[in-house]
Coordinates of C-alpha atoms and ligand atoms in Angstrom, one line a residue:
M1 CA -15.0 14.5 -32.5
E2 CA -15.1 14.6 -36.4
G3 CA -18.3 14.3 -38.1
G4 CA -20.0 17.0 -35.6
S5 CA -21.2 16.9 -31.9
W6 CA -21.6 13.9 -29.9
P7 CA -24.1 14.1 -27.2
Q8 CA -23.3 11.2 -25.0
T9 CA -22.1 12.2 -21.7
T10 CA -21.6 8.9 -20.0
G11 CA -18.3 7.2 -20.4
I12 CA -15.8 4.6 -18.9
G13 CA -12.0 4.1 -19.0
H14 CA -9.6 2.1 -17.2
T15 CA -5.7 1.9 -17.1
R16 CA -5.0 -1.7 -17.2
W17 CA -3.0 -3.7 -14.9
A18 CA -2.1 -6.5 -17.5
T19 CA -3.5 -9.8 -16.1
H20 CA -4.3 -11.6 -19.4
G21 CA -2.3 -10.8 -22.7
E22 CA 0.5 -8.1 -23.4
P23 CA -0.5 -4.6 -22.9
S24 CA -1.5 -3.5 -26.2
D25 CA -4.5 -1.5 -27.9
L26 CA -6.4 -4.9 -28.6
N27 CA -6.3 -5.8 -24.9
A28 CA -7.0 -2.3 -23.6
H29 CA -10.1 -1.4 -21.9
P30 CA -12.7 -1.0 -22.5
H31 CA -14.2 -4.3 -24.2
T32 CA -17.2 -4.6 -26.5
S33 CA -19.6 -7.1 -27.3
T34 CA -19.5 -8.2 -31.1
D35 CA -22.2 -5.8 -32.1
G36 CA -20.5 -3.1 -30.2
K37 CA -23.7 -2.3 -28.1
I38 CA -22.1 -3.4 -25.0
A39 CA -18.9 -2.0 -23.5
V40 CA -17.5 -2.9 -20.2
V41 CA -14.4 -1.9 -17.9
H42 CA -13.2 -4.4 -15.2
N43 CA -10.6 -4.5 -12.7
G44 CA -9.9 -7.9 -11.1
I45 CA -9.8 -11.5 -12.8
I46 CA -12.3 -13.7 -14.2
E47 CA -11.3 -17.0 -13.3
N48 CA -13.7 -19.1 -15.2
Y49 CA -13.2 -16.9 -18.3
I50 CA -11.8 -19.8 -20.7
P51 CA -14.9 -22.2 -20.5
L52 CA -17.0 -19.0 -20.7
K53 CA -15.1 -17.7 -23.7
E54 CA -15.3 -21.5 -25.3
K55 CA -19.2 -21.5 -24.8
L56 CA -19.8 -17.7 -26.3
I57 CA -17.5 -18.4 -29.4
A58 CA -20.0 -21.4 -30.1
Q59 CA -22.7 -19.2 -29.8
G60 CA -21.1 -17.1 -32.4
H61 CA -19.4 -14.3 -30.5
R62 CA -16.2 -12.8 -32.1
F63 CA -13.5 -12.2 -29.6
V64 CA -10.4 -9.9 -30.5
S65 CA -8.4 -9.5 -27.6
D66 CA -6.3 -11.9 -25.1
T67 CA -8.0 -10.5 -21.8
D68 CA -10.4 -12.3 -19.4
T69 CA -12.7 -9.1 -19.4
E70 CA -13.8 -9.5 -22.8
V71 CA -16.3 -12.1 -21.9
I72 CA -18.1 -10.3 -19.5
A73 CA -19.0 -7.7 -22.7
H74 CA -20.1 -10.8 -24.7
L75 CA -22.0 -12.4 -22.0
V76 CA -23.9 -9.2 -20.9
S77 CA -24.6 -8.8 -24.9
S78 CA -26.3 -12.7 -24.9
N79 CA -28.2 -11.9 -21.7
Y80 CA -29.6 -8.4 -22.8
K81 CA -33.2 -8.8 -23.5
G82 CA -34.0 -5.0 -23.3
D83 CA -32.8 -4.2 -19.7
I84 CA -29.5 -3.9 -19.2
L85 CA -29.9 -3.8 -15.3
E86 CA -31.1 -7.5 -15.6
A87 CA -28.8 -8.3 -18.2
V88 CA -25.8 -7.5 -15.7
K89 CA -27.6 -9.3 -12.9
E90 CA -27.8 -12.4 -15.2
T91 CA -24.2 -12.2 -16.3
V92 CA -23.1 -12.1 -12.4
K93 CA -24.3 -15.5 -12.1
E94 CA -21.8 -16.8 -14.2
L95 CA -18.6 -15.0 -13.2
Q96 CA -16.2 -16.5 -11.1
G97 CA -13.5 -14.6 -9.4
S98 CA -12.9 -11.2 -8.3
Y99 CA -14.3 -7.9 -10.2
S100 CA -15.4 -4.5 -10.1
V101 CA -17.0 -3.8 -13.5
A102 CA -18.6 -0.7 -15.4
V103 CA -21.3 -1.5 -17.9
L104 CA -22.6 1.0 -20.9
C105 CA -25.0 -0.1 -23.3
Q106 CA -26.0 1.6 -26.3
D107 CA -29.9 1.2 -26.4
E108 CA -29.7 2.7 -22.7
P109 CA -27.3 5.6 -23.0
D110 CA -27.6 7.2 -20.0
K111 CA -27.1 4.4 -17.7
L112 CA -24.2 3.0 -15.9
I113 CA -24.2 -0.1 -14.3
A114 CA -21.6 -1.2 -11.6
I115 CA -20.9 -4.4 -10.1
R116 CA -18.3 -5.2 -7.5
K117 CA -17.0 -8.7 -5.8
N118 CA -13.7 -8.8 -3.9
S119 CA -12.1 -5.8 -6.0
P120 CA -12.4 -2.0 -4.9
L121 CA -15.3 0.1 -6.2
I122 CA -16.6 3.6 -5.0
I123 CA -19.5 5.6 -6.0
G124 CA -19.1 9.6 -6.1
L125 CA -21.9 11.6 -5.6
G126 CA -21.9 14.8 -7.5
E127 CA -24.4 17.4 -8.4
G128 CA -26.0 16.5 -11.9
E129 CA -23.2 13.9 -12.2
N130 CA -22.1 10.9 -10.8
F131 CA -18.9 8.6 -10.8
I132 CA -17.5 5.3 -10.0
A133 CA -13.8 4.6 -9.6
S134 CA -11.7 2.1 -7.8
D135 CA -9.8 4.6 -5.6
I136 CA -10.8 8.0 -3.9
P137 CA -8.3 10.1 -5.3
A138 CA -9.7 9.5 -9.0
I139 CA -12.6 11.3 -7.9
L140 CA -11.6 13.7 -5.6
K141 CA -11.3 16.7 -7.8
H142 CA -15.4 16.4 -8.5
T143 CA -16.6 15.2 -5.0
R144 CA -16.1 14.1 -1.6
T145 CA -19.1 12.1 -0.9
I146 CA -19.1 8.8 -1.9
Y147 CA -21.0 5.4 -1.6
L148 CA -18.9 2.4 -0.5
L149 CA -20.3 -0.5 -2.8
D150 CA -20.5 -3.8 -1.1
N151 CA -19.8 -7.1 -2.6
D152 CA -22.6 -8.6 -4.6
E153 CA -24.3 -5.2 -4.7
V154 CA -25.3 -3.7 -8.2
A155 CA -25.5 -0.1 -8.7
V156 CA -27.3 1.8 -11.5
L157 CA -25.9 5.3 -11.8
T158 CA -27.4 8.1 -13.9
K159 CA -26.4 11.7 -14.0
D160 CA -29.1 12.5 -11.2
D161 CA -29.6 9.3 -9.4
V162 CA -28.0 6.2 -7.8
K163 CA -29.7 3.2 -7.1
V164 CA -28.1 0.3 -5.3
Y165 CA -29.5 -3.4 -5.1
D166 CA -28.4 -6.5 -3.1
E167 CA -27.8 -9.7 -4.4
L168 CA -31.4 -10.7 -4.2
G169 CA -32.4 -7.6 -6.3
K170 CA -34.0 -5.5 -3.4
E171 CA -32.9 -1.9 -3.3
V172 CA -30.4 -0.8 -0.4
E173 CA -30.5 2.3 1.5
K174 CA -26.7 3.2 1.0
Q175 CA -25.2 5.6 3.7
S176 CA -22.8 8.1 2.1
L177 CA -19.7 8.8 3.7
K178 CA -17.8 12.0 3.6
I179 CA -14.1 12.0 2.8
D180 CA -12.0 14.6 4.5
W181 CA -8.8 14.3 2.1
D182 CA -7.9 17.9 0.5
P183 CA -8.5 17.6 -3.4
G184 CA -5.1 19.4 -3.7
D185 CA -4.0 16.3 -1.8
A186 CA -4.2 14.6 -5.4
E187 CA -2.4 17.1 -7.4
K188 CA 1.3 17.2 -7.7
G189 CA 1.3 20.8 -6.3
G190 CA 4.4 21.9 -8.1
Y191 CA 6.3 18.8 -7.6
D192 CA 8.0 17.0 -10.5
H193 CA 6.4 14.0 -9.0
F194 CA 3.7 12.5 -6.6
M195 CA 6.5 10.4 -4.8
L196 CA 8.9 13.6 -4.3
K197 CA 5.5 15.6 -3.1
E198 CA 4.5 12.8 -0.6
I199 CA 8.3 12.3 0.5
H200 CA 7.8 16.2 1.4
E201 CA 4.5 15.5 3.2
Q202 CA 6.0 13.2 5.7
P203 CA 6.6 15.5 8.4
R204 CA 3.0 16.5 8.4
A205 CA 1.5 13.0 7.8
I206 CA 3.2 11.8 11.0
Q207 CA 1.8 14.8 12.9
D208 CA -1.8 13.9 11.7
T209 CA -1.0 10.1 12.4
L210 CA -0.4 11.3 16.2
T211 CA -3.1 13.9 16.3
G212 CA -5.5 13.0 19.3
R213 CA -4.0 9.8 19.8
I214 CA -1.7 11.2 22.8
T215 CA -3.3 13.1 25.5
E216 CA -1.8 16.0 27.2
D217 CA -0.5 13.8 30.2
G218 CA 1.0 11.2 27.9
E219 CA -1.8 8.8 27.7
I220 CA -2.1 6.6 24.5
K221 CA -5.8 6.9 23.2
L222 CA -6.5 4.5 20.2
D223 CA -10.3 4.9 20.0
D224 CA -10.8 2.9 17.1
I225 CA -9.0 -0.1 18.9
K226 CA -11.4 -2.0 21.4
L227 CA -8.5 -4.2 23.1
D228 CA -8.7 -4.2 26.8
K229 CA -6.3 -6.0 29.2
E230 CA -8.5 -8.8 29.4
T231 CA -8.9 -9.3 25.7
L232 CA -5.0 -8.9 25.2
D233 CA -4.1 -11.4 27.8
N234 CA -6.4 -13.9 26.0
F235 CA -4.0 -13.7 23.0
D236 CA -0.9 -16.4 23.1
H237 CA 0.7 -14.9 20.1
I238 CA 0.3 -12.2 17.4
Q239 CA 0.6 -12.6 13.7
I240 CA 1.5 -9.5 11.5
V241 CA 0.8 -10.0 7.8
A242 CA 1.1 -7.5 4.9
C243 CA 3.0 -7.1 1.5
G244 CA 5.7 -5.0 0.3
T245 CA 6.3 -1.8 2.0
A246 CA 3.6 -2.5 4.6
Y247 CA 5.4 -5.8 4.9
N248 CA 8.6 -3.9 6.2
A249 CA 6.5 -1.5 8.5
G250 CA 5.1 -4.7 10.0
M251 CA 8.7 -6.2 10.4
L252 CA 9.4 -3.1 12.8
G253 CA 6.1 -3.5 14.5
K254 CA 7.3 -7.2 15.4
Q255 CA 10.1 -5.9 16.9
Y256 CA 8.4 -3.1 18.7
I257 CA 5.7 -5.4 20.1
E258 CA 8.2 -8.0 21.3
K259 CA 10.1 -5.4 22.9
Y260 CA 7.4 -3.5 24.6
A261 CA 4.6 -6.1 25.1
R262 CA 6.6 -9.2 25.4
I263 CA 4.2 -11.4 23.4
P264 CA 5.8 -13.4 20.4
V265 CA 5.1 -12.2 17.1
E266 CA 5.3 -14.0 13.7
M267 CA 5.6 -11.9 10.7
E268 CA 4.4 -13.3 7.2
A269 CA 4.1 -12.1 3.6
A270 CA 0.4 -12.3 2.8
S271 CA 0.9 -14.1 -0.4
E272 CA 2.8 -16.8 2.0
Y273 CA 0.4 -16.7 4.7
R274 CA -2.8 -17.6 2.6
Y275 CA -1.3 -20.7 1.2
K276 CA 0.7 -21.8 4.4
N277 CA -2.1 -23.4 6.7
P278 CA -1.2 -21.1 9.1
I279 CA -1.4 -22.2 13.0
V280 CA -4.5 -19.9 14.1
S281 CA -7.1 -19.9 17.0
D282 CA -9.0 -17.7 18.9
K283 CA -5.8 -16.9 20.8
T284 CA -4.4 -15.2 17.8
L285 CA -4.2 -11.4 17.1
L286 CA -3.9 -11.1 13.4
I287 CA -2.4 -7.4 12.8
V288 CA -2.6 -6.6 9.1
L289 CA -1.2 -3.5 7.5
S290 CA -2.1 -2.1 4.1
Q291 CA -1.8 1.4 2.8
S292 CA -4.7 1.0 0.1
G293 CA -7.0 -1.3 2.1
E294 CA -7.4 -3.3 -0.9
T295 CA -4.7 -5.9 -1.4
A296 CA -6.0 -9.2 -2.5
D297 CA -3.5 -11.3 -0.5
T298 CA -4.0 -9.3 2.6
L299 CA -7.6 -9.4 2.4
A300 CA -7.3 -13.3 2.0
A301 CA -5.0 -13.9 4.8
I302 CA -7.7 -11.8 6.8
D303 CA -10.5 -14.4 5.7
I304 CA -8.3 -17.5 6.5
A305 CA -7.4 -16.0 10.0
K306 CA -11.0 -14.8 10.9
K307 CA -12.5 -18.2 10.0
Q308 CA -10.2 -19.9 12.5
G309 CA -11.2 -17.5 15.2
A310 CA -8.6 -14.8 15.4
R311 CA -9.2 -11.3 16.0
V312 CA -8.2 -8.8 13.4
L313 CA -6.7 -5.4 13.8
A314 CA -5.9 -3.4 10.7
I315 CA -3.5 -0.5 10.1
T316 CA -4.8 1.5 7.0
N317 CA -4.8 4.7 5.3
V318 CA -7.9 4.1 3.5
V319 CA -11.4 4.8 5.3
G320 CA -14.1 2.3 4.4
S321 CA -11.9 0.2 2.4
S322 CA -12.4 -3.5 2.3
I323 CA -9.6 -4.3 4.9
A324 CA -10.8 -1.7 7.1
R325 CA -14.3 -3.2 6.9
E326 CA -13.2 -6.6 7.6
A327 CA -11.2 -5.8 10.5
D328 CA -12.5 -6.1 14.4
D329 CA -10.1 -3.1 15.2
I330 CA -9.1 -0.5 13.0
L331 CA -6.3 2.5 13.0
Y332 CA -6.0 4.6 10.5
T333 CA -2.5 6.0 9.3
N334 CA -4.4 9.5 8.3
A335 CA -1.5 10.0 6.0
G336 CA -3.7 11.6 3.3
P337 CA -4.1 9.9 0.0
E338 CA -1.1 8.3 -1.4
I339 CA -1.0 8.6 -5.6
A340 CA 2.6 7.5 -6.4
V341 CA 3.1 3.9 -6.5
A342 CA 6.1 3.7 -4.3
S343 CA 4.8 4.2 -0.7
T344 CA 6.6 6.5 1.4
K345 CA 4.6 8.5 3.7
A346 CA 2.2 5.4 4.4
Y347 CA 5.2 3.6 5.2
V348 CA 6.4 6.1 8.0
T349 CA 2.9 6.4 9.4
Q350 CA 2.4 2.6 9.7
V351 CA 5.5 2.7 11.2
A352 CA 4.4 5.1 14.0
C353 CA 1.1 3.5 14.5
M354 CA 2.8 0.0 15.2
L355 CA 4.9 2.1 17.7
L356 CA 1.8 3.3 19.1
I357 CA 0.1 0.0 19.2
A358 CA 3.0 -1.7 20.9
L359 CA 3.5 0.9 23.5
Y360 CA -0.4 0.7 24.3
M361 CA 0.1 -3.0 24.6
G362 CA 3.2 -3.0 26.6
E363 CA 1.3 -0.5 29.1
L364 CA -1.4 -2.8 29.3
K365 CA 0.5 -5.9 29.9
G366 CA 2.3 -3.7 32.7
N367 CA 5.7 -4.1 30.8
V368 CA 6.6 -0.4 30.2
T369 CA 6.9 2.3 32.6
K370 CA 5.3 5.7 32.4
E371 CA 8.6 7.2 32.1
E372 CA 9.7 4.9 29.2
A373 CA 6.5 5.4 27.3
D374 CA 6.8 9.1 27.9
E375 CA 10.4 9.4 26.3
V376 CA 9.3 7.3 23.2
L377 CA 6.4 9.3 22.9
A378 CA 8.2 12.5 23.1
A379 CA 10.8 11.3 20.2
L380 CA 7.8 10.5 18.2
K381 CA 6.4 13.6 18.3
E382 CA 9.8 15.0 17.3
S383 CA 10.2 12.6 14.5
S384 CA 8.6 15.2 11.9
D385 CA 11.4 17.6 12.8
L386 CA 14.0 14.8 12.2
I387 CA 12.3 14.2 8.7
Q388 CA 12.5 17.9 8.0
R389 CA 16.2 17.6 8.4
A390 CA 16.4 14.8 6.1
L391 CA 14.6 16.7 3.7
D392 CA 16.9 19.4 3.9
D393 CA 19.9 17.0 2.8
A394 CA 18.1 16.4 -0.3
D395 CA 20.5 18.2 -2.5
K396 CA 23.4 15.9 -1.0
I397 CA 21.7 12.7 -1.5
K398 CA 21.0 13.5 -4.9
D399 CA 24.6 14.3 -5.8
F400 CA 25.5 10.5 -4.6
A401 CA 22.9 9.2 -6.7
Y402 CA 23.7 11.2 -9.5
E403 CA 27.4 10.4 -9.1
H404 CA 26.3 6.4 -9.0
F405 CA 23.0 6.1 -11.4
K406 CA 24.9 3.8 -13.7
N407 CA 25.6 1.2 -11.0
E408 CA 23.6 -1.7 -11.5
D409 CA 23.5 -3.5 -8.2
M410 CA 23.5 -1.6 -4.9
Y411 CA 23.7 -3.4 -1.3
L412 CA 22.1 -2.3 1.9
I413 CA 23.0 -3.4 5.3
G414 CA 22.2 -2.7 8.8
R415 CA 21.1 -4.5 11.9
G416 CA 18.0 -4.9 14.1
E417 CA 15.8 -2.2 13.2
D418 CA 18.5 -0.6 10.9
Y419 CA 18.3 -3.8 8.8
V420 CA 14.3 -3.2 8.2
T421 CA 15.2 0.3 7.2
A422 CA 17.5 -1.2 4.6
M423 CA 14.9 -3.7 3.6
E424 CA 12.5 -0.8 2.7
G425 CA 15.3 1.2 0.9
S426 CA 16.0 -1.4 -1.2
L427 CA 12.4 -2.2 -2.2
K428 CA 12.3 1.4 -3.1
I429 CA 15.4 1.4 -5.3
K430 CA 14.2 -1.6 -7.2
E431 CA 10.6 -0.6 -7.7
I432 CA 11.4 2.8 -9.2
S433 CA 15.1 3.1 -10.6
Y434 CA 15.3 -0.8 -11.7
V435 CA 18.8 -1.4 -10.2
H436 CA 19.3 -4.6 -8.9
S437 CA 19.6 -4.0 -5.1
E438 CA 19.3 -6.3 -1.8
S439 CA 19.5 -5.9 1.8
F440 CA 21.4 -7.9 4.2
P441 CA 21.6 -8.0 7.9
A442 CA 25.4 -6.5 8.2
G443 CA 26.2 -9.5 10.3
E444 CA 25.5 -12.0 7.0
L445 CA 27.8 -10.4 4.9
K446 CA 30.7 -12.7 5.9
H447 CA 28.4 -15.6 5.5
G448 CA 28.4 -14.9 1.7
P449 CA 27.5 -11.5 0.3
I450 CA 30.8 -10.0 0.8
A451 CA 31.8 -11.9 -2.3
L452 CA 29.9 -9.3 -4.2
I453 CA 32.0 -6.5 -3.0
E454 CA 34.2 -4.9 -5.5
D455 CA 35.7 -1.7 -6.8
G456 CA 32.9 0.9 -7.1
T457 CA 30.1 -1.2 -5.6
V458 CA 27.7 0.9 -3.9
V459 CA 26.8 0.3 -0.1
L460 CA 24.1 2.1 1.9
A461 CA 24.7 1.6 5.6
V462 CA 22.2 2.2 8.3
A463 CA 23.7 2.5 11.6
T464 CA 21.3 4.3 13.9
Q465 CA 21.2 1.7 16.6
E466 CA 23.3 2.5 19.5
N467 CA 23.8 -1.2 20.4
T468 CA 25.2 -2.5 17.3
F469 CA 27.1 0.8 15.9
E470 CA 30.7 -0.6 16.6
K471 CA 29.6 -3.7 14.7
L472 CA 28.4 -1.7 11.9
L473 CA 31.1 0.2 11.6
S474 CA 33.6 -3.1 11.3
N475 CA 31.1 -4.4 8.5
I476 CA 31.6 -0.6 6.6
K477 CA 35.1 -1.1 6.9
E478 CA 35.4 -4.4 5.7
V479 CA 33.5 -3.3 2.4
K480 CA 35.5 -0.3 2.1
A481 CA 38.6 -2.3 2.3
R482 CA 37.1 -4.0 -0.7
G483 CA 36.3 -0.7 -2.8
A484 CA 33.0 0.0 -1.8
H485 CA 31.7 3.4 -2.3
V486 CA 29.5 3.8 0.9
L487 CA 26.8 6.2 2.0
A488 CA 26.1 6.0 6.0
I489 CA 23.2 7.0 8.0
T490 CA 23.8 7.2 11.6
S491 CA 23.2 9.6 14.7
D492 CA 25.1 12.5 15.2
D493 CA 26.8 11.0 18.3
H494 CA 29.2 9.4 15.6
P495 CA 30.8 12.0 13.4
E496 CA 33.7 9.5 13.3
I497 CA 32.1 7.7 10.7
M498 CA 32.6 10.8 8.5
T499 CA 36.0 9.6 7.8
E500 CA 35.5 6.2 7.0
V501 CA 32.6 6.7 4.2
D502 CA 32.0 8.6 1.0
Q503 CA 28.9 10.1 2.1
A504 CA 27.4 10.4 5.6
F505 CA 24.2 11.9 7.3
L506 CA 24.0 12.2 10.9
I507 CA 20.3 12.0 12.4
P508 CA 20.0 14.3 15.5
K509 CA 19.6 12.1 18.8
T510 CA 16.6 10.3 19.3
N511 CA 15.0 7.2 20.9
Q512 CA 16.4 4.3 18.8
V513 CA 13.1 2.9 18.2
V514 CA 12.2 6.2 16.4
A515 CA 15.3 6.7 14.6
P516 CA 13.9 4.0 11.4
I517 CA 11.5 7.1 10.7
P518 CA 13.9 9.7 9.6
A519 CA 16.6 7.2 8.5
V520 CA 14.2 5.6 6.0
V521 CA 13.6 9.3 4.2
Y522 CA 17.3 9.3 3.1
L523 CA 16.8 6.1 1.2
Q524 CA 13.5 7.2 0.0
L525 CA 15.0 10.2 -1.5
F526 CA 18.0 8.3 -2.7
A527 CA 15.9 6.0 -4.8
Y528 CA 14.0 8.9 -6.3
Y529 CA 17.1 10.8 -7.6
L530 CA 18.4 7.3 -8.8
A531 CA 15.0 6.8 -10.8
V532 CA 15.2 10.4 -12.2
A533 CA 18.7 10.1 -13.0
R534 CA 18.1 7.0 -15.0
G535 CA 15.3 8.6 -16.7
C536 CA 12.4 6.0 -15.4
D537 CA 8.8 7.1 -14.7
V538 CA 9.0 7.4 -10.8
D539 CA 5.4 7.6 -10.5
K540 CA 4.3 4.8 -12.6
P541 CA 7.2 2.3 -12.4
K542 CA 6.9 -0.6 -14.9
N543 CA 4.7 -3.8 -14.2
L544 CA 3.5 -2.0 -11.0
A545 CA 0.0 -1.0 -10.0
K546 CA -0.9 1.1 -6.9
S547 CA -3.3 -1.4 -5.5
V548 CA -2.6 -4.9 -6.1
T549 CA -6.1 -6.2 -6.0
V550 CA -5.4 -9.3 -8.1
E551 CA -3.2 -12.2 -6.8
Ligands
M6R601 O1 -1.8 -1.1 -0.2 P1 -0.9 -1.9 0.3 O2 0.0 -1.3 1.5 O3 -1.6 -3.3 0.7 O4 0.2 -2.5 -0.7 C1 1.2 -3.4 -0.6 C2 2.4 -3.4 -1.5 O5 1.7 -3.4 -2.7 C3 2.9 -1.9 -1.6 O6 3.5 -1.6 -0.3 C4 4.0 -2.0 -2.6 O7 5.2 -3.0 -1.9 C5 4.6 -0.4 -2.9 N1 4.5 -0.4 -4.1 C6 6.0 -0.2 -2.3 O8 6.4 1.0 -2.7

């Protein structure tokens, strides 16, 4: 730093997700009090920031940003009477909303104060150094021992010590948690992007999901789920709630559970569920899926369902995450940290978990024979090899993406499970390449979407399901006849498709319920190369955050 050395060793920073005001230097964190003595970073939303700001302005505080966060700095400053911990505790009483906040005070330079309410915050415990972060990968390079801060707790960190207090100011004995993720998992490891690395990690991720959950004699063991036959029989329906990619995995889960357990399943986006007054009782099993375990909409859905008596089963990737802590039963995906905003390995492992749960329920219900379960489980175990086959085709997928990267619209079609794969492929394309893409059940083409097909339109067709293959082939012929450029993904039982389309990928024969796992990998790679060809920032697509901890 200009002017000589600067002895300070405590610091805070935050990559801001713009909730108030445009992304700009003025709106960037940290935000400071008028005298510059208090600095804060904040994740979440302060809902009552307008009246607080008006009050503080009337008291003479000068605001420089459009953010809600800045009120926290000014409030702490106005509450500061020589003890930063006390000032923060006073401040918390006035805040409404969701927040994880770190506070520094110039007069107590060795302390960092952290607070949390409905927004993720972890404390990393090091040797002569301590950390706070909103997500585990951020600190993995430094430590794998963490505390999970609970809602309404306040932590005081110095380099040698961490103290945590509850709402009433009583010191809390925190149990530390050991994270078994490899620090290397949070590095790109030679890949150009985290997304590509994570796509390539999928064979291993699936194996890690299955490890210890299928015994030698083919029994499914889900130790973290305490659902016995009697409990399961008590549910008259299941609701699955999730967002984005996790929603798509839930869509497959619905199909699997209805197929194997014969229990009616409703699927709902968490952002819709929370405002629709859902019909829930103690006969409801709510299944939620979330990579991060911190998605605000999904957490709100859990809260609503629990208050009405539902039991909650969570499928998540992050040990000790808020969703894991709220759920009655948990199945961890064990995918390892997912850094890229675009979810890939979390999706295939969520699908694998849903299949395990569906078979497990099917067996409890007596609807699935041992032979049937064995066959699906064997296919599931082999799915890593099938993913590898898809990865081996990366160059061909890249060529197709590079040929068509100037197209501004793309359509994806499929039926049944294949339609869900199309939905997930479409989401990947949108979020990282910014190409407008839509997925349709292929049978719906004739009810409207086919009007969009013209010379050169890109159509990605997923046709892995035997019972609908012929129907899908007809749909492919319909769009080809109108000039579409078609990439198809099917099984190697159907080499005849090669002469009908511009590019085809044949998945080695597998059980149909498992086929969505390798099939989606072709679409992930296509979306990835499309984004690269278009010069997009693959790992950090515009307007998106990895964990959506605000509404
Ligand atoms: O952490 P979650 O699984 O709850 O996140 C849900 C969605 O925000 C997430 O899947 C999002 O759609 C991804 N960016 C998709 O790639």
